Coordinates of C-alpha atoms in Angstrom, one line a residue:
Chain A
X1 CA -0.3 -0.1 -0.2
X2 CA 1.5 3.3 -1.1
X3 CA 0.2 5.3 2.0
X4 CA 2.5 8.2 2.1
X5 CA 2.0 9.3 -1.6
X6 CA -2.0 8.6 -1.0
X7 CA -1.5 11.2 2.1
X8 CA -0.2 13.6 -0.6
X9 CA -2.2 13.1 -3.0
X10 CA -5.5 13.7 -0.9
X11 CA -4.0 17.0 0.5
X12 CA -3.2 17.8 -3.1
X13 CA -6.6 17.3 -4.2
X14 CA -8.3 19.9 -1.8
X15 CA -5.2 22.5 -2.0
X16 CA -6.3 24.3 -5.4
X17 CA -9.1 26.0 -6.2
X18 CA -11.8 23.6 -7.0
X19 CA -11.2 19.5 -6.2
X20 CA -9.5 17.1 -7.7
X21 CA -12.4 14.9 -8.6
X22 CA -10.7 11.9 -9.9
X23 CA -7.7 11.9 -7.7
X24 CA -10.4 11.2 -5.0
X25 CA -12.2 8.7 -6.5
X26 CA -9.2 6.7 -7.2
X27 CA -8.0 7.0 -3.5
X28 CA -11.3 6.4 -1.3
X29 CA -12.5 3.6 -3.6
X30 CA -9.4 1.7 -3.7
X31 CA -9.3 2.1 0.5
X32 CA -10.3 -0.3 2.9
X33 CA -11.1 0.9 6.5
X34 CA -7.3 0.7 7.9
X35 CA -6.0 2.2 4.8
X36 CA -8.4 4.9 5.5
X37 CA -7.7 5.6 9.2
X38 CA -4.3 5.9 8.2
X39 CA -5.2 8.4 5.5
X40 CA -7.5 10.6 8.8
X41 CA -4.7 10.0 10.8
X42 CA -2.4 11.6 8.3
X43 CA -4.3 14.4 7.2
X44 CA -3.6 17.0 10.1
X45 CA -5.6 20.0 8.4
X46 CA -8.9 17.9 8.1
X47 CA -8.9 15.3 11.2
X48 CA -7.9 15.9 14.7
X49 CA -7.3 13.3 17.5
X50 CA -10.6 13.3 19.5
X51 CA -10.3 12.1 23.4
X52 CA -12.6 9.3 22.7
X53 CA -9.9 7.7 20.5
X54 CA -11.3 8.5 17.1
X55 CA -10.1 10.7 14.1
X56 CA -12.5 13.6 14.1
X57 CA -12.9 15.8 11.2
X58 CA -12.3 19.3 11.9
X59 CA -15.6 21.2 11.0
X60 CA -13.8 24.3 9.9
X61 CA -11.4 22.5 7.6
X62 CA -14.6 20.8 6.0
X63 CA -16.7 23.6 5.7
X64 CA -13.5 25.0 3.9
X65 CA -14.3 21.9 1.4
X66 CA -17.9 22.6 1.1
X67 CA -16.7 25.9 -0.5
X68 CA -14.6 23.9 -2.8
X69 CA -17.0 21.3 -4.2
X70 CA -19.3 24.3 -4.6
X71 CA -17.2 26.2 -7.0
X72 CA -18.3 23.7 -10.1
X73 CA -21.7 24.3 -9.1
X74 CA -21.6 28.1 -8.9
X75 CA -20.0 28.4 -12.3
X76 CA -22.5 26.5 -13.5
X77 CA -25.5 28.7 -12.2
X78 CA -23.0 31.9 -13.2
X79 CA -23.4 30.7 -16.5
X80 CA -26.6 29.5 -17.5
X81 CA -28.4 32.1 -15.9
X82 CA -30.1 35.1 -17.9
X83 CA -27.6 37.4 -17.5
X84 CA -30.0 40.1 -16.1
X85 CA -30.7 37.9 -13.5
X86 CA -26.9 37.0 -12.7
X87 CA -26.1 40.4 -12.4
X88 CA -29.5 41.0 -10.1
X89 CA -28.5 38.0 -8.0
X90 CA -25.0 39.4 -7.7
X91 CA -25.9 42.5 -6.5
X92 CA -28.2 41.6 -3.8
X93 CA -25.7 39.0 -2.5
X94 CA -23.3 41.8 -2.2
X95 CA -25.3 43.8 -0.5
X96 CA -26.4 41.5 2.1
X97 CA -22.9 40.6 2.7
X98 CA -21.5 44.3 3.5
X99 CA -19.0 46.8 2.8
X100 CA -15.9 44.1 1.8
X101 CA -18.4 43.0 -1.3
X102 CA -19.5 46.5 -2.3
X103 CA -16.6 46.4 -5.3
X104 CA -19.3 43.4 -6.7
X105 CA -21.7 46.3 -6.9
X106 CA -19.2 48.6 -8.8
X107 CA -18.2 45.8 -11.1
X108 CA -21.8 45.4 -11.9
X109 CA -22.4 49.1 -12.4
X110 CA -19.9 50.0 -14.1
X111 CA -18.4 47.1 -16.3
X112 CA -21.5 46.2 -18.0
X113 CA -23.1 48.4 -20.8
X114 CA -25.9 50.6 -20.1
X115 CA -28.6 48.3 -21.5
X116 CA -27.5 45.1 -19.5
X117 CA -27.4 47.4 -16.2
X118 CA -31.0 48.4 -17.1
X119 CA -31.6 44.6 -17.4
X120 CA -30.3 43.7 -14.5
X121 CA -32.5 46.7 -12.8
X122 CA -35.9 44.8 -13.7
X123 CA -34.7 41.7 -13.3
X124 CA -34.1 42.6 -9.7
X125 CA -37.8 44.3 -9.4
X126 CA -39.0 41.0 -10.6
X127 CA -36.6 38.8 -8.1
X128 CA -36.6 40.8 -5.0
X129 CA -40.1 43.1 -5.6
X130 CA -37.9 46.2 -4.9
X131 CA -35.7 48.1 -6.8
X132 CA -31.6 48.2 -6.4
X133 CA -31.6 51.8 -5.2
X134 CA -34.2 50.6 -2.1
X135 CA -32.1 47.8 -1.1
X136 CA -29.0 49.6 -1.0
X137 CA -30.5 52.9 0.8
X138 CA -32.2 50.6 3.4
X139 CA -29.1 48.3 3.9
X140 CA -26.0 50.4 3.3
X141 CA -25.6 53.4 6.1
X142 CA -22.6 54.0 5.5
X143 CA -21.0 57.0 3.2
X144 CA -20.3 54.5 0.0
X145 CA -24.2 54.8 -0.1
X146 CA -24.3 57.5 -1.8
X147 CA -22.1 56.8 -4.8
X148 CA -23.2 53.7 -4.6
X149 CA -26.7 54.3 -5.6
X150 CA -25.8 56.7 -8.3
X151 CA -23.4 54.2 -10.2
X152 CA -26.2 51.8 -10.4
X153 CA -28.9 54.2 -11.2
X154 CA -26.8 55.6 -14.5
X155 CA -28.2 55.4 -17.8
X156 CA -24.8 56.7 -19.3
X157 CA -24.5 57.6 -23.1
X158 CA -22.9 55.3 -25.4
X159 CA -21.1 56.8 -28.0
X160 CA -18.3 59.3 -29.6
X161 CA -18.5 62.7 -29.4
X162 CA -16.3 63.8 -25.9
X163 CA -16.4 67.6 -25.5
X164 CA -12.4 67.4 -24.8
X165 CA -12.4 70.8 -22.9
X166 CA -15.1 69.9 -20.0
X167 CA -12.8 66.6 -19.6
X168 CA -10.2 68.4 -19.2
X169 CA -12.0 70.5 -16.3
X170 CA -13.4 67.9 -14.8
X171 CA -10.3 65.8 -14.6
X172 CA -9.1 69.3 -12.4
X173 CA -12.2 69.0 -10.9
X174 CA -11.2 65.4 -9.2
X175 CA -7.7 66.5 -9.0
X176 CA -8.6 69.2 -6.7
X177 CA -11.3 67.4 -4.7
X178 CA -8.5 64.7 -4.1
X179 CA -5.4 66.3 -3.7
X180 CA -6.9 69.6 -1.5
X181 CA -9.2 68.0 1.0
X182 CA -8.9 64.7 2.4
X183 CA -8.8 61.8 0.3
X184 CA -11.9 60.0 1.7
X185 CA -14.0 63.0 1.9
X186 CA -14.8 61.9 -2.1
X187 CA -17.7 60.0 -1.4
X188 CA -19.1 63.0 0.0
X189 CA -18.1 65.5 -2.7
X190 CA -21.5 66.1 -4.8
X191 CA -19.4 67.1 -7.9
X192 CA -17.1 64.3 -7.9
X193 CA -20.1 61.7 -7.9
X194 CA -21.8 63.6 -10.6
X195 CA -19.2 63.4 -12.7
X196 CA -18.3 59.6 -12.1
X197 CA -22.0 58.6 -11.9
X198 CA -23.5 60.6 -15.0
X199 CA -20.8 61.0 -17.9
X200 CA -20.1 58.3 -20.5
X201 CA -17.6 55.9 -20.3
X202 CA -15.9 57.6 -23.5
X203 CA -15.9 61.3 -21.7
X204 CA -14.6 59.3 -18.3
X205 CA -11.6 57.7 -20.5
X206 CA -10.6 61.1 -22.1
X207 CA -11.0 62.7 -18.4
X208 CA -8.5 59.7 -17.4
X209 CA -5.9 60.8 -20.0
X210 CA -6.3 64.7 -19.4
X211 CA -5.4 63.6 -15.8
X212 CA -2.6 61.6 -16.4
X213 CA -1.5 64.1 -18.7
X214 CA -2.0 67.1 -16.7
X215 CA -0.9 65.5 -13.0
X216 CA 2.0 62.8 -14.2
X217 CA -0.1 60.5 -12.5
X218 CA -2.9 58.5 -13.0
X219 CA -6.2 59.0 -11.4
X220 CA -6.3 55.5 -10.3
X221 CA -2.9 55.9 -8.9
X222 CA -4.2 59.1 -7.0
X223 CA -6.9 57.1 -5.7
X224 CA -4.8 54.3 -4.3
X225 CA -6.3 52.6 -0.9
X226 CA -9.6 54.2 -1.6
X227 CA -11.8 51.1 -1.9
X228 CA -14.8 51.3 -4.0
X229 CA -13.5 55.0 -5.6
X230 CA -10.6 53.4 -7.2
X231 CA -12.7 50.3 -8.1
X232 CA -15.0 52.8 -9.8
X233 CA -12.3 54.4 -11.6
X234 CA -10.7 51.3 -12.5
X235 CA -13.8 49.6 -13.9
X236 CA -14.9 52.4 -16.2
X237 CA -11.9 53.7 -17.6
X238 CA -9.4 50.8 -17.3
X239 CA -11.7 47.9 -16.9
X240 CA -8.6 45.2 -18.1
X241 CA -6.4 46.6 -15.0
X242 CA -9.4 46.4 -12.7
X243 CA -10.2 42.3 -13.7
X244 CA -6.0 41.5 -14.5
X245 CA -6.2 42.7 -10.5
X246 CA -9.5 40.8 -9.3
X247 CA -7.9 37.1 -10.9
X248 CA -4.4 37.9 -9.9
X249 CA -5.8 38.2 -6.0
X250 CA -8.2 35.1 -6.5
X251 CA -4.5 33.1 -7.3
X252 CA -2.6 34.6 -4.5
X253 CA -1.5 31.9 -2.0
X254 CA -3.6 33.6 1.0
X255 CA -6.2 34.6 -1.3
X256 CA -9.5 34.6 0.9
X257 CA -12.6 32.3 -0.1
X258 CA -14.3 35.7 -1.4
X259 CA -11.2 36.4 -3.4
X260 CA -11.5 33.0 -5.0
X261 CA -14.9 33.3 -5.8
X262 CA -14.2 36.3 -7.9
X263 CA -12.2 33.9 -10.3
X264 CA -15.4 32.1 -11.2
X265 CA -17.6 35.3 -11.4
X266 CA -14.8 37.7 -13.7
X267 CA -14.1 34.6 -16.1
X268 CA -17.3 33.6 -16.7
X269 CA -18.7 37.2 -17.3
X270 CA -15.9 38.4 -19.0
X271 CA -14.8 35.5 -21.1
X272 CA -15.1 37.2 -24.3
X273 CA -12.7 40.3 -23.0
X274 CA -10.1 37.7 -21.3
X275 CA -9.6 36.1 -24.2
X276 CA -8.9 39.2 -26.2
X277 CA -7.1 41.4 -23.9
X278 CA -5.3 38.0 -22.3
X279 CA -5.0 39.2 -18.7
X280 CA -5.4 35.7 -17.1
X281 CA -2.6 34.8 -15.2
X282 CA -0.6 31.6 -16.1
X283 CA -0.8 30.5 -12.5
X284 CA -4.6 29.6 -12.8
X285 CA -3.3 25.9 -15.0
X286 CA -1.7 25.0 -11.6
X287 CA -3.9 26.3 -9.3
X288 CA -6.9 25.1 -10.2
X289 CA -8.5 21.6 -10.0
X290 CA -10.7 19.0 -11.2
X291 CA -14.2 19.9 -13.1
X292 CA -13.8 23.2 -12.0
X293 CA -10.5 23.6 -13.6
X294 CA -12.1 21.8 -17.0
X295 CA -15.1 24.8 -17.2
X296 CA -13.0 27.6 -16.2
X297 CA -10.5 26.4 -19.0
X298 CA -12.9 25.5 -21.7
X299 CA -14.7 29.1 -20.8
X300 CA -11.5 31.0 -21.8
X301 CA -10.9 29.0 -24.7
X302 CA -14.2 29.3 -26.4
X303 CA -14.0 33.3 -25.0
X304 CA -14.2 34.4 -28.7
X305 CA -17.2 32.5 -29.7
X306 CA -20.1 34.6 -30.3
Chain B
X1 CA -59.4 58.4 -18.7
X2 CA -58.1 60.4 -22.4
X3 CA -60.0 63.5 -24.2
X4 CA -58.3 62.1 -27.9
X5 CA -61.3 61.4 -30.0
X6 CA -59.3 58.7 -32.6
X7 CA -60.6 56.7 -35.0
X8 CA -59.8 52.9 -34.5
X9 CA -59.1 52.4 -37.9
X10 CA -57.4 55.2 -40.2
X11 CA -55.4 55.0 -43.2
X12 CA -51.7 56.3 -42.8
X13 CA -51.2 57.1 -46.8
X14 CA -54.4 58.7 -47.0
X15 CA -53.5 60.9 -43.9
X16 CA -50.1 61.8 -45.4
X17 CA -51.9 63.0 -49.0
X18 CA -54.2 65.0 -46.9
X19 CA -51.1 66.6 -44.7
X20 CA -49.4 67.0 -47.9
X21 CA -52.0 68.7 -49.9
X22 CA -52.7 70.8 -46.5
X23 CA -48.7 72.3 -46.8
X24 CA -48.6 72.7 -50.8
X25 CA -48.3 75.7 -52.5
X26 CA -48.9 79.4 -50.6
X27 CA -50.4 79.4 -47.6
X28 CA -51.4 76.4 -45.0
X29 CA -54.4 74.6 -44.7
X30 CA -54.2 74.7 -40.8
X31 CA -57.7 73.3 -40.2
X32 CA -57.4 70.1 -42.1
X33 CA -54.0 69.7 -40.1
X34 CA -55.9 69.9 -37.2
X35 CA -58.7 67.7 -38.3
X36 CA -56.2 64.9 -39.4
X37 CA -53.6 64.7 -36.7
X38 CA -55.8 66.4 -34.2
X39 CA -57.8 62.9 -34.0
X40 CA -54.9 60.5 -34.3
X41 CA -53.1 58.2 -31.5
X42 CA -49.2 58.1 -31.0
X43 CA -49.4 55.0 -33.0
X44 CA -51.5 56.5 -35.7
X45 CA -49.0 59.7 -36.0
X46 CA -46.2 57.7 -35.9
X47 CA -47.5 55.4 -39.2
X48 CA -48.7 58.8 -40.8
X49 CA -44.8 60.0 -40.5
X50 CA -43.4 56.9 -42.1
X51 CA -46.1 57.2 -44.8
X52 CA -45.2 60.7 -45.8
X53 CA -41.8 60.0 -45.5
X54 CA -42.3 57.0 -47.6
X55 CA -44.4 58.9 -50.3
X56 CA -42.5 62.2 -50.6
X57 CA -38.8 61.5 -49.2
X58 CA -39.6 64.3 -46.7
X59 CA -40.1 64.9 -43.0
X60 CA -43.3 65.6 -42.4
X61 CA -42.3 67.1 -38.9
X62 CA -39.6 69.7 -41.0
X63 CA -42.2 70.4 -43.2
X64 CA -44.7 71.4 -40.5
X65 CA -42.2 73.2 -38.6
X66 CA -41.3 75.7 -41.8
X67 CA -45.0 75.7 -42.7
X68 CA -46.4 76.7 -39.3
X69 CA -45.1 79.1 -36.4
X70 CA -46.1 80.6 -33.0
X71 CA -47.5 78.6 -30.2
X72 CA -49.9 76.7 -32.8
X73 CA -46.5 75.3 -34.5
X74 CA -44.9 74.9 -30.8
X75 CA -48.1 72.5 -30.1
X76 CA -48.2 70.6 -33.2
X77 CA -44.7 69.9 -33.0
X78 CA -45.0 68.8 -29.5
X79 CA -48.1 66.6 -30.2
X80 CA -47.1 64.7 -33.1
X81 CA -43.8 63.2 -31.5
X82 CA -43.7 59.8 -29.8
X83 CA -44.9 60.0 -26.4
X84 CA -41.0 59.4 -25.4
X85 CA -39.2 61.6 -27.8
X86 CA -41.7 64.3 -26.8
X87 CA -40.5 64.1 -23.2
X88 CA -37.1 64.1 -24.1
X89 CA -37.5 67.5 -26.2
X90 CA -39.4 68.9 -23.3
X91 CA -36.9 67.8 -20.8
X92 CA -34.0 69.6 -23.0
X93 CA -35.9 72.6 -23.0
X94 CA -36.8 72.9 -19.8
X95 CA -32.7 72.4 -18.7
X96 CA -31.3 74.7 -21.4
X97 CA -33.4 77.8 -20.2
X98 CA -31.2 80.8 -18.4
X99 CA -33.3 79.6 -15.6
X100 CA -34.0 75.6 -15.6
X101 CA -37.6 74.8 -15.2
X102 CA -37.0 72.2 -12.3
X103 CA -40.7 71.5 -12.1
X104 CA -40.8 69.7 -15.7
X105 CA -38.1 67.9 -15.2
X106 CA -39.8 66.4 -11.8
X107 CA -42.9 66.2 -13.6
X108 CA -41.7 64.1 -16.3
X109 CA -39.6 61.6 -13.7
X110 CA -42.7 61.5 -11.6
X111 CA -46.0 61.5 -13.2
X112 CA -44.8 58.7 -15.9
X113 CA -44.3 55.0 -14.9
X114 CA -41.2 53.5 -14.4
X115 CA -40.8 51.9 -18.1
X116 CA -42.0 55.1 -19.9
X117 CA -39.4 56.9 -17.9
X118 CA -36.5 54.4 -19.1
X119 CA -38.0 55.1 -22.5
X120 CA -37.6 58.9 -21.8
X121 CA -33.8 58.2 -21.1
X122 CA -33.2 56.5 -24.3
X123 CA -34.9 58.9 -26.2
X124 CA -33.3 61.9 -24.9
X125 CA -29.7 60.1 -25.7
X126 CA -30.9 59.2 -29.1
X127 CA -31.4 63.1 -29.7
X128 CA -29.3 64.7 -27.5
X129 CA -25.9 62.4 -27.1
X130 CA -25.7 63.1 -23.3
X131 CA -27.6 60.9 -20.8
X132 CA -30.5 63.0 -19.5
X133 CA -29.0 62.5 -16.2
X134 CA -26.0 64.3 -17.2
X135 CA -27.3 67.0 -18.7
X136 CA -29.6 67.6 -15.6
X137 CA -26.5 67.9 -13.7
X138 CA -24.5 69.7 -15.7
X139 CA -27.2 72.8 -15.6
X140 CA -28.6 72.4 -11.8
X141 CA -26.5 73.0 -8.6
X142 CA -27.0 72.3 -4.7
X143 CA -29.6 70.2 -3.5
X144 CA -32.3 70.9 -6.2
X145 CA -29.6 69.3 -8.6
X146 CA -29.1 66.2 -6.2
X147 CA -32.8 65.4 -6.0
X148 CA -33.7 66.2 -9.9
X149 CA -30.7 63.7 -10.6
X150 CA -32.3 61.2 -8.3
X151 CA -35.5 61.4 -9.6
X152 CA -34.7 60.9 -13.2
X153 CA -32.7 58.5 -12.9
X154 CA -34.9 56.5 -10.5
X155 CA -36.4 53.4 -11.8
X156 CA -39.1 52.4 -8.8
X157 CA -40.4 48.9 -8.4
X158 CA -43.8 48.9 -10.0
X159 CA -45.5 46.6 -7.7
X160 CA -48.6 47.0 -5.5
X161 CA -46.7 45.8 -2.0
X162 CA -46.9 48.1 1.1
X163 CA -45.1 47.9 3.7
X164 CA -46.6 49.6 6.7
X165 CA -43.9 49.9 9.2
X166 CA -41.9 51.6 6.6
X167 CA -45.0 53.4 5.5
X168 CA -44.8 54.6 9.4
X169 CA -40.9 54.9 9.9
X170 CA -40.5 57.1 6.6
X171 CA -43.7 59.2 7.5
X172 CA -41.9 60.3 10.8
X173 CA -38.8 60.5 9.3
X174 CA -40.3 62.9 6.3
X175 CA -42.1 64.9 9.4
X176 CA -38.9 65.3 11.2
X177 CA -36.8 66.2 8.2
X178 CA -40.0 68.8 7.6
X179 CA -40.8 70.5 11.1
X180 CA -38.0 72.2 12.1
X181 CA -37.4 73.9 8.5
X182 CA -33.7 72.5 8.8
X183 CA -35.1 69.8 6.5
X184 CA -32.6 66.8 6.2
X185 CA -32.7 67.0 2.7
X186 CA -30.7 63.4 2.1
X187 CA -33.0 61.8 3.6
X188 CA -35.9 63.5 1.7
X189 CA -34.5 62.7 -1.2
X190 CA -33.7 59.2 -0.5
X191 CA -37.4 58.3 0.0
X192 CA -38.6 60.2 -2.7
X193 CA -36.8 58.9 -5.3
X194 CA -36.4 55.0 -4.2
X195 CA -39.6 53.7 -3.0
X196 CA -42.1 52.7 -4.9
X197 CA -45.2 54.7 -6.0
X198 CA -47.4 52.8 -3.9
X199 CA -45.5 52.9 -1.0
X200 CA -44.9 56.2 -1.1
X201 CA -48.5 56.9 -1.2
X202 CA -49.0 54.9 2.0
X203 CA -46.2 56.9 3.7
X204 CA -47.8 60.3 2.6
X205 CA -51.3 58.8 4.2
X206 CA -49.9 57.7 7.4
X207 CA -47.7 61.5 7.6
X208 CA -51.7 62.9 7.1
X209 CA -53.1 60.5 9.4
X210 CA -50.3 61.3 11.8
X211 CA -50.2 64.6 11.6
X212 CA -53.5 66.2 10.7
X213 CA -52.0 67.8 7.5
X214 CA -51.0 67.0 4.4
X215 CA -46.4 67.4 4.0
X216 CA -47.3 69.4 1.1
X217 CA -48.9 71.9 3.9
X218 CA -45.8 71.7 5.9
X219 CA -43.8 72.4 3.2
X220 CA -45.8 75.7 2.3
X221 CA -42.9 78.6 2.6
X222 CA -40.6 81.0 1.2
X223 CA -41.2 80.7 -2.9
X224 CA -37.7 81.9 -3.3
X225 CA -36.5 78.8 -2.4
X226 CA -36.1 76.6 -5.2
X227 CA -35.4 73.5 -3.7
X228 CA -38.6 73.9 -1.4
X229 CA -40.8 75.0 -4.7
X230 CA -38.8 71.9 -6.6
X231 CA -39.3 69.4 -3.6
X232 CA -43.2 70.1 -3.1
X233 CA -43.8 69.8 -7.2
X234 CA -42.3 66.3 -6.8
X235 CA -44.3 65.3 -4.0
X236 CA -47.8 66.5 -5.5
X237 CA -46.7 64.7 -9.0
X238 CA -46.3 61.4 -6.7
X239 CA -49.0 62.2 -4.4
X240 CA -51.6 63.1 -6.5
X241 CA -50.7 63.2 -10.2
X242 CA -54.2 64.7 -11.7
X243 CA -54.6 67.4 -9.0
X244 CA -51.0 68.5 -9.9
X245 CA -51.9 68.9 -13.7
X246 CA -55.5 70.8 -12.5
X247 CA -53.2 73.2 -10.5
X248 CA -50.4 73.6 -13.3
X249 CA -53.2 74.0 -15.8
X250 CA -55.4 76.7 -13.6
X251 CA -52.1 78.7 -13.0
X252 CA -51.2 78.7 -16.9
X253 CA -54.9 80.2 -17.5
X254 CA -55.1 82.6 -14.7
X255 CA -52.2 84.4 -15.2
X256 CA -51.8 87.9 -17.0
X257 CA -51.1 86.7 -20.4
X258 CA -51.9 82.4 -20.5
X259 CA -48.5 80.3 -20.1
X260 CA -49.0 78.5 -23.6
X261 CA -45.8 76.7 -22.8
X262 CA -47.6 75.0 -19.7
X263 CA -51.0 74.8 -21.5
X264 CA -49.3 73.1 -24.4
X265 CA -47.5 70.9 -22.5
X266 CA -50.5 69.6 -20.3
X267 CA -52.7 68.7 -22.8
X268 CA -50.0 67.6 -25.2
X269 CA -49.2 65.0 -23.0
X270 CA -52.3 64.1 -20.7
X271 CA -54.8 64.0 -24.0
X272 CA -53.7 60.6 -24.1
X273 CA -54.1 59.8 -20.9
X274 CA -56.0 61.4 -17.8
X275 CA -56.9 64.8 -19.4
X276 CA -60.8 63.8 -19.2
X277 CA -60.4 63.5 -15.1
X278 CA -58.1 66.2 -15.2
X279 CA -60.7 68.2 -16.8
X280 CA -63.5 66.9 -13.9
X281 CA -61.3 68.3 -11.1
X282 CA -60.8 71.2 -13.1
X283 CA -64.6 71.4 -13.2
X284 CA -64.7 71.2 -9.8
X285 CA -62.3 73.5 -8.5
X286 CA -63.0 76.6 -11.1
X287 CA -66.8 76.0 -11.6
X288 CA -66.0 76.5 -15.1
X289 CA -65.0 73.9 -17.7
X290 CA -61.6 73.6 -18.9
X291 CA -62.9 74.3 -22.7
X292 CA -64.2 77.2 -21.8
X293 CA -61.3 78.3 -19.9
X294 CA -59.3 77.3 -23.0
X295 CA -61.2 79.2 -25.4
X296 CA -61.5 82.2 -23.5
X297 CA -57.8 82.3 -23.1
X298 CA -56.5 81.6 -26.6
X299 CA -56.8 82.2 -30.1
X300 CA -57.1 81.0 -33.9
X301 CA -55.1 77.6 -34.9
X302 CA -53.4 77.1 -31.6
X303 CA -57.0 77.2 -29.9
X304 CA -58.4 74.5 -32.8
X305 CA -56.0 72.4 -31.7
X306 CA -56.0 72.4 -28.2
X307 CA -59.9 72.1 -27.9
X308 CA -59.9 69.2 -30.3
X309 CA -57.5 67.7 -28.1
X310 CA -59.4 68.4 -25.2
X311 CA -62.3 66.1 -26.6
X312 CA -64.2 68.8 -28.9
X313 CA -66.6 66.9 -31.4
X314 CA -66.2 68.3 -34.9

């Protein structure tokens, strides 16, 4: 019996994102009770020695495992739902779960097209019997509320014809708001919110260029550490930077569960862009496991199928 | 109920031909224009425009603009547009004025259904290459700006559900915000721009029951305060749009010199909706029919068109 190898293999089957189903089948179905006991004794992460003389499961580790098994299911759900329902559910969940998830709301509001966002708002009515705005104001009491409500309510013009003078002067407004006041007061800065929430993406991208040229740093750099403000600017002006950042955070050594979930969300919802822009980190080949890995890689590979 | 009298079936081609004949040559046959367009609903008017374009390779609207003038021309122009496009034009006109007509923005964002307001936003973009909220934000200031941008961006839930607990607590919040005249504008704006219309009416009713007076009465005050004025218009439009429109009509006629813009706007935008109900309210309030009041205060082709839209039998 090649026991040490099996313990290693068991560990490996659970040590990525997703689970290596094939490996698990092979190890567990070929193990008799003696063997399994040794596996349990050898898996210090999953089992602890109980005083009453048996290897007891460590429930917090088991809980983490549940997340791993769920990934494939979540990927299927995200993939099969109508985009409106999908985005509406993602927003509702983010509202419920709290401040660490507000970037998802920003992502939905700022990286979708105007009509897709409208669709999500409609779906939200049907699913939750309230408007997104209503839920945002009911559940979010903090200062992010104003910006989030404004972003979610936008129906931005999508087309050419940017007034460069206006873009330049609004870049200045933002610069002064950031550099003259306290940076996090920006969330209360009415003009800044109006600019970010009502201007077209084309206008904001021009503004971003003017900012860079005029002040020798990018707007995103100037908003470093400012949470959803930075997310907002990136999603609107340089979405590939935002998505790259999210994906890299997901495959980091110490990534938390939320960061890992973002992997599924981004790959499933952005696969066309992923192929074009090529910003999927190479690491995912090594770190993803099992059916989940197959699904993710196939999504990326098929990304240019219209 | 609507006041417009339109036949169930009409031939867009025949109508287009009649209109072309009315515009041909020297002088225009305004009566013919009124007798056709004044008796066609939105779908029919659109088909006429398409048929006209098809037959004569010309935009009917442009043709009419060049043939007609004054208040009559403005009224025909507004009448002939698709409702969403019309609202977009009205909004743009209101915004671009030197002193913007905030109440028109309120009217459009608060008396149209959520889906209708979305259509207006789309139409606005198609016409002006800016979003409606962008232009409102760029031409207004302060708390009025916050209120108006929130109102035009709203996509209210359109269900019938009412939460009495919410109605209770938000009536309290509104009362707190209102009573010391130190309005907490954020909370008022939040409630008025996010809640569904049914929910808001429950809240207003609760307010009235708890405090013996309507919230609008509590907001009476300095007519120089633009935010207050806009806020009152908002609550009136949300609470009882027909009553609101009756008042606009009453004010537009009563003035020394009629406010034709307001008169046209209300008649044109409500003729296919609820102008009949508004007329009843008008009569109750003023003891004279709206038709009579309009006839007394306007003249010529403009008057003829308005009376036709008000349901005057030919």
